[in-house]
Structure formats: structure tokens, C-alpha cells
PDB file of C-alpha atoms in Angstrom:
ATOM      1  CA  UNK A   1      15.102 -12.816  17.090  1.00  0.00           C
ATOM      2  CA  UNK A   2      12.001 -11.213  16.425  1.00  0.00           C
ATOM      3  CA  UNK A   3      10.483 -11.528  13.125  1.00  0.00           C
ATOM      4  CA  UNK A   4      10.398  -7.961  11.020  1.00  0.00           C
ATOM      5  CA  UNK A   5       7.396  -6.068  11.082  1.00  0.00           C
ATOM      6  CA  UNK A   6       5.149  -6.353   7.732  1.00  0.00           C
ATOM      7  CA  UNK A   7       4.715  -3.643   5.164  1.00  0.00           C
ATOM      8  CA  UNK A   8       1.453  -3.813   4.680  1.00  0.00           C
ATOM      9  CA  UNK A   9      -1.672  -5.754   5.665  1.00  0.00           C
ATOM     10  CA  UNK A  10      -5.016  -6.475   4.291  1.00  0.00           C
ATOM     11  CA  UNK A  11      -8.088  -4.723   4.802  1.00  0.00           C
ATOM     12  CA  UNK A  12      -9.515  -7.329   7.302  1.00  0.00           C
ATOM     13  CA  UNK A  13      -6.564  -7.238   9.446  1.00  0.00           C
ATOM     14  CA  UNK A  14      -6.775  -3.247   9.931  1.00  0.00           C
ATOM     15  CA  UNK A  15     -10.525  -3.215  10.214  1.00  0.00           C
ATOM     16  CA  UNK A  16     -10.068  -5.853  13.410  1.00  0.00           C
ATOM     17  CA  UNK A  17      -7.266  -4.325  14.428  1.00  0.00           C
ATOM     18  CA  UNK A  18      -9.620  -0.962  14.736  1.00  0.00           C
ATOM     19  CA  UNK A  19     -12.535  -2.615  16.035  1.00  0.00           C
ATOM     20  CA  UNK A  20     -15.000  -2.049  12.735  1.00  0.00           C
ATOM     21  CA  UNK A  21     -15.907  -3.419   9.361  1.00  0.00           C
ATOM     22  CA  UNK A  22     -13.981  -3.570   6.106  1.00  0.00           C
ATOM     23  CA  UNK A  23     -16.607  -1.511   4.679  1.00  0.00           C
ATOM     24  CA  UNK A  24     -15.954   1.300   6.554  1.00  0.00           C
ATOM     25  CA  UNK A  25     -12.289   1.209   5.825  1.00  0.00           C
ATOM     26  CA  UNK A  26     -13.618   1.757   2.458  1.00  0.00           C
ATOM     27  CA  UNK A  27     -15.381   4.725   3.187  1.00  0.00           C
ATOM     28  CA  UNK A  28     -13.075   6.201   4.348  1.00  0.00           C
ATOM     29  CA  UNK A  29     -10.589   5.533   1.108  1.00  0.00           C
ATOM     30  CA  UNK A  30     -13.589   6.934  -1.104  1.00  0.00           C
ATOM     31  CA  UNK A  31     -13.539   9.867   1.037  1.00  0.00           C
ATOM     32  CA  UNK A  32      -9.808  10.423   0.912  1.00  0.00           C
ATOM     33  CA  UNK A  33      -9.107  10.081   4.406  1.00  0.00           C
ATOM     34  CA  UNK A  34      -7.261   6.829   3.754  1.00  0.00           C
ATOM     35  CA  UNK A  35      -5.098   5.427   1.096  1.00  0.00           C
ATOM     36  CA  UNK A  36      -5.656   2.039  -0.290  1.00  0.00           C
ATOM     37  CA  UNK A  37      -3.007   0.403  -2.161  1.00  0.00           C
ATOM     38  CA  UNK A  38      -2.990  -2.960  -4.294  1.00  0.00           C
ATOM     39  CA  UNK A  39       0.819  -4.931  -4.101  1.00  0.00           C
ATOM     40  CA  UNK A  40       2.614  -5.162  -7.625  1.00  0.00           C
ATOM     41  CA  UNK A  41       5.528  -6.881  -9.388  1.00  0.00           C
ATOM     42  CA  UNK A  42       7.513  -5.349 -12.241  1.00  0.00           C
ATOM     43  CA  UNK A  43       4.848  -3.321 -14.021  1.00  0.00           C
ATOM     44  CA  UNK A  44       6.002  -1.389 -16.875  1.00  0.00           C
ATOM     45  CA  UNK A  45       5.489   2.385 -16.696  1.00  0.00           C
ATOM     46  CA  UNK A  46       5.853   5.438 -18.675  1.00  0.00           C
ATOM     47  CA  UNK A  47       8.791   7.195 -17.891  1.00  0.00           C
ATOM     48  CA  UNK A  48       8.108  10.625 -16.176  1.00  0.00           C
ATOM     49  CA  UNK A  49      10.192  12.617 -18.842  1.00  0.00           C
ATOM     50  CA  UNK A  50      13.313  12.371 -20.948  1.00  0.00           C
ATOM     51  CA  UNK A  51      16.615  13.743 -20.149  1.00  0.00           C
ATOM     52  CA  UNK A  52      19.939  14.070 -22.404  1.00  0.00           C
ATOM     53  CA  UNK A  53      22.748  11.708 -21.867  1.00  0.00           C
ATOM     54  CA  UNK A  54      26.053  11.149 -23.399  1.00  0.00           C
ATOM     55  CA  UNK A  55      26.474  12.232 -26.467  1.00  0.00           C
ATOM     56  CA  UNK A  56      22.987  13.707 -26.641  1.00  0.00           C
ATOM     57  CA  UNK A  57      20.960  10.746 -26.050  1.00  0.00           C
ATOM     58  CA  UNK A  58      17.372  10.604 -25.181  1.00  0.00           C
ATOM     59  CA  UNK A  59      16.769   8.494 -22.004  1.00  0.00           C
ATOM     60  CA  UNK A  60      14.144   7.912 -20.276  1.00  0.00           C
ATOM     61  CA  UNK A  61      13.899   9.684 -16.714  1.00  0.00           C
ATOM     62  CA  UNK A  62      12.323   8.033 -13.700  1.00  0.00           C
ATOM     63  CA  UNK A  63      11.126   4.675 -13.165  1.00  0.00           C
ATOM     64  CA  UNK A  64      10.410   1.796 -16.240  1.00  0.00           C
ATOM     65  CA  UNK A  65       9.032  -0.289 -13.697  1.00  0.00           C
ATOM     66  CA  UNK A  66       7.060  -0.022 -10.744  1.00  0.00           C
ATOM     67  CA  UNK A  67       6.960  -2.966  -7.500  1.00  0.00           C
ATOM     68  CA  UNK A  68       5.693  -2.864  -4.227  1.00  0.00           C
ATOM     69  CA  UNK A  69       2.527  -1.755  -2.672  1.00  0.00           C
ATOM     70  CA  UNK A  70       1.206   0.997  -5.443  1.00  0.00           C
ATOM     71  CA  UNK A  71      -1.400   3.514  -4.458  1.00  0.00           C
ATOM     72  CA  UNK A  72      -4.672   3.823  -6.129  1.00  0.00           C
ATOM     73  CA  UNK A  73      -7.042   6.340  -7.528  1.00  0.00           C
ATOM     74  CA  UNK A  74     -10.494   6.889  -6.174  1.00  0.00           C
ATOM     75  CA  UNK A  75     -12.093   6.305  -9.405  1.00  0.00           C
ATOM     76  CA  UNK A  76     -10.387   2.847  -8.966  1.00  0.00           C
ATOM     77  CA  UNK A  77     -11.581   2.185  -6.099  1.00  0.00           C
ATOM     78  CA  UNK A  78     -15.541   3.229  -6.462  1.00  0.00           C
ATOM     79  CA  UNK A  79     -15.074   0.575  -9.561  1.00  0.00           C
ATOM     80  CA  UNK A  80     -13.851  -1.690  -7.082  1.00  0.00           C
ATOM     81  CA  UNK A  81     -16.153  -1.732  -4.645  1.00  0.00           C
ATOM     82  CA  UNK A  82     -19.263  -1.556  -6.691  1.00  0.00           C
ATOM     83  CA  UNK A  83     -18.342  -4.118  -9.258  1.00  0.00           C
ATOM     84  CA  UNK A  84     -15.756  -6.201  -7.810  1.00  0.00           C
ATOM     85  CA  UNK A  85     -12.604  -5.212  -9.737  1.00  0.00           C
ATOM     86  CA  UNK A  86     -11.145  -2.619 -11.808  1.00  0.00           C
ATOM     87  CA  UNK A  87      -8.691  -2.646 -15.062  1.00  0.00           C
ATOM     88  CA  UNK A  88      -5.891  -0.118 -12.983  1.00  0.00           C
ATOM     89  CA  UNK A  89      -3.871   1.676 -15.672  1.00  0.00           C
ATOM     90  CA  UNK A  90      -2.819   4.085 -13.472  1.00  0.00           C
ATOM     91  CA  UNK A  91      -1.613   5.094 -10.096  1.00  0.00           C
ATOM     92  CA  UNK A  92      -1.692   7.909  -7.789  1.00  0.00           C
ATOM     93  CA  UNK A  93       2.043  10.176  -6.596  1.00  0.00           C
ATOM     94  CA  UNK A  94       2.482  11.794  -4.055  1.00  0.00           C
ATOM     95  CA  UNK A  95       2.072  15.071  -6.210  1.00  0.00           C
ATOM     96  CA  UNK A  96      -2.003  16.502  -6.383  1.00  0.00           C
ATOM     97  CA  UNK A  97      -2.904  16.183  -9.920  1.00  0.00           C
ATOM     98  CA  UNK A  98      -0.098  13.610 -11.394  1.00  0.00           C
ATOM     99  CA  UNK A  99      -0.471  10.068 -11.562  1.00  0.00           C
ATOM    100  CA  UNK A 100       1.855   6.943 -12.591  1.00  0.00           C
ATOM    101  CA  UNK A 101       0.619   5.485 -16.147  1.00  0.00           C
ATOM    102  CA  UNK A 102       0.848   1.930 -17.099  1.00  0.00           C
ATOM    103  CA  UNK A 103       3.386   1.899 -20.231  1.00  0.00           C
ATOM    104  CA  UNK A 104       1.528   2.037 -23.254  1.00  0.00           C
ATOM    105  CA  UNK A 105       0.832  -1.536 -24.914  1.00  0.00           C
ATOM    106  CA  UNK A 106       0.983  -3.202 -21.178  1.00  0.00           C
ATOM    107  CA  UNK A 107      -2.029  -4.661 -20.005  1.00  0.00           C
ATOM    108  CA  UNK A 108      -3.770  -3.306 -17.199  1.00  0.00           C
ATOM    109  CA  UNK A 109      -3.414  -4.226 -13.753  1.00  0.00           C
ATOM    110  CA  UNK A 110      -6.525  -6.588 -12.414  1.00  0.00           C
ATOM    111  CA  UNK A 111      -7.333  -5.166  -8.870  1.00  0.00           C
ATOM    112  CA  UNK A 112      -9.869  -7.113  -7.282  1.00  0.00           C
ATOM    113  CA  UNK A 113     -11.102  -6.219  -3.547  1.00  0.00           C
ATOM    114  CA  UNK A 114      -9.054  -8.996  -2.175  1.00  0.00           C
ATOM    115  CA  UNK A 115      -6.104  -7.344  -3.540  1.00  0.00           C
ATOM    116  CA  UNK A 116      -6.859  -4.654  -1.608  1.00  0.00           C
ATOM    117  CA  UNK A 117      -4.040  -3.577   0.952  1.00  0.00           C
ATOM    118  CA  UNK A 118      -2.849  -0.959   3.750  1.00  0.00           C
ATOM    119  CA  UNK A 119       0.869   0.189   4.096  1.00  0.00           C
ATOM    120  CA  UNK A 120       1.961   0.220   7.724  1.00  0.00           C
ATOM    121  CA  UNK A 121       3.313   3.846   6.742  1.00  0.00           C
ATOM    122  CA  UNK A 122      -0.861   4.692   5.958  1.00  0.00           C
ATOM    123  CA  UNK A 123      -1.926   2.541   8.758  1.00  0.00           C
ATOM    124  CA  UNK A 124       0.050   4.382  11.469  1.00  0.00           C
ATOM    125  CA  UNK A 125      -0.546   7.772  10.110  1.00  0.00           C
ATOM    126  CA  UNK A 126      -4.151   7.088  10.014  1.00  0.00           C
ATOM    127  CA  UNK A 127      -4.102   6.226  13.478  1.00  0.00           C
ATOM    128  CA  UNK A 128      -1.869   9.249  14.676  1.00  0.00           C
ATOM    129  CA  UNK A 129      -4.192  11.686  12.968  1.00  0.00           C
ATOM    130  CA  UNK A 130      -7.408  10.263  14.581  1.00  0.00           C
ATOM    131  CA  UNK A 131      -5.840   9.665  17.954  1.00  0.00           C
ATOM    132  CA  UNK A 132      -6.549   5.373  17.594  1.00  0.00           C
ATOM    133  CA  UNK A 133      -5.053   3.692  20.623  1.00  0.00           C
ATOM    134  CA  UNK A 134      -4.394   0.067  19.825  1.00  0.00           C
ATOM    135  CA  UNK A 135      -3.431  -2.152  22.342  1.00  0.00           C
ATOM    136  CA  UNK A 136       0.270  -3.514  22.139  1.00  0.00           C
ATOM    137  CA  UNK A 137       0.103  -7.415  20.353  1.00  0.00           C
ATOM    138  CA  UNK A 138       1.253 -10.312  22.990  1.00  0.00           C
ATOM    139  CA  UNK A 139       4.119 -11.401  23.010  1.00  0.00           C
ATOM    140  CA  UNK A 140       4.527 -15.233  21.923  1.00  0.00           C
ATOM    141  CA  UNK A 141       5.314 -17.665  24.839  1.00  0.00           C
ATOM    142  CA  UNK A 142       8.661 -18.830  24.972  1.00  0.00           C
ATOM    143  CA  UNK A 143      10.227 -22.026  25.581  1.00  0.00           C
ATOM    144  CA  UNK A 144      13.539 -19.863  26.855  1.00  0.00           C
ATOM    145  CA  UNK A 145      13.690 -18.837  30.575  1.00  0.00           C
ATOM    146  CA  UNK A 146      15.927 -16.990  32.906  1.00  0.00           C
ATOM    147  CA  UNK A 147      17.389 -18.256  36.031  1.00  0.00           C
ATOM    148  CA  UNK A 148      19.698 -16.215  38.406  1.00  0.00           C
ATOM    149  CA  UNK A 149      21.011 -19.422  39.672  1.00  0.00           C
ATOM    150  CA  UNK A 150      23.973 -20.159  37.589  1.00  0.00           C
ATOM    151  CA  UNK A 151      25.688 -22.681  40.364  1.00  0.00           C
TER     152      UNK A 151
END
């Protein structure tokens, strides 16, 4: 069985899988033609609004807690690349304008430029919208063979 394809890879893996440097994979994040990320575990968040529940009960709307790869802001990211790391205490949505906030009283997130990472999702729409043809990966050699001869 082949093993499941990965969610997300580092910088240096993209920029040799692209034939250039990491550095101008981050170019191109400062200029907003590419979306960095940096992988997280059960941060706490503000919720994005309240809503009424039973018996007229404030609850919190949204998420509490955010995981996975989490994309970053550009002001992030300049902090990042000229002084090594950033304190993150926010994240960037899908929605121009809006941004995911770091629950207040949680410490912020230490992004350094190792942490950096590229969803597959980001990778391959990168490469659609600039037309990058990447050569298809080996396949492993196998111990398994075929033989028409069953006799």
C-alpha cells in the first residue's frame, strides 16, 4: 500500500522540488503570491462571536482552539525573516481584513524560520497558477514481481 501523501512540507523541500532557493520562496510569501504557514497544536483562540443557546445562554461561536498548519500574516513573516522569529498572536482567514487572535492571557506562538511550512493545498495551487511542471517522484523498487507463469 502506498503511504498517504503529506500535508505539508518544509520550505527546503518545495524550493528543491522547484529548482531555486528558500529565499526566494520567501519572496514570494512577502509579496503575497504564496502563503506560508507554521504547524500548531491546541492553541487557544478567541471565539469569532457569541450566539444564544438554551435558555438564553451566551456561547461562544466558532473555534476555542486552533491545530494544524495555521496561516500567517506578512508582518509575521518580514519579523521572521529579518530577525529569526516572531511572537505570532495572530493568524490570517480566508476573509481580506479578519484574522484569528490568540485567546487573551495565552502566550504567543514562537515561529521561528524552521517552523516555517507549505500546505500541499498552497503548494499545488502555486504551481497551477504559474504553470510549474514537476517531474513525477520514482517509484520505490520493489521486492514483489509478476510472473505470467503460474504452472
Amino acid at each position: 500500500m502506498p503511504l498517504p501523501q503529506r500535508r505539508w512540507y518544509r520550505i527546503v523541500d518545495v524550493a528543491n522540488r522547484w529548482n531555486m532557493t528558500p529565499a526566494d520562496i520567501e519572496d514570494y510569501a512577502l509579496d503575497e503570491m504564496l502563503q506560508l504557514s507554521v504547524f500548531v497544536v491546541d492553541i487557544p483562540v478567541e471565539p469569532n462571536g457569541w450566539e444564544l443557546g438554551y435558555d438564553n445562554v451566551r456561547s461562544p461561536q466558532g473555534m476555542l482552539f486552533v491545530n494544524g498548519p495555521q496561516p500567517l500574516q506578512r508582518a509575521s513573516l518580514l519579523e521572521i525573516f529579518r530577525v529569526g522569529q516572531a511572537d505570532v498572536r495572530s493568524f490570517r482567514t480566508d476573509r481580506p481584513n479578519q484574522c484569528i487572535h490568540l485567546k487573551s492571557g495565552a502566550p504567543a506562538v514562537i515561529v521561528r524560520r524552521v517552523d516555517l511550512i507549505l500546505t500541499r493545498d498552497e503548494r499545488d495551487r502555486f504551481e497551477r497558477a504559474h504553470a510549474l511542471t514537476i517531474e513525477p517522484t520514482k517509484t520505490a523498487p520493489s521486492d514483489v514481481w509478476h510472473s505470467e507463469d503460474f504452472s
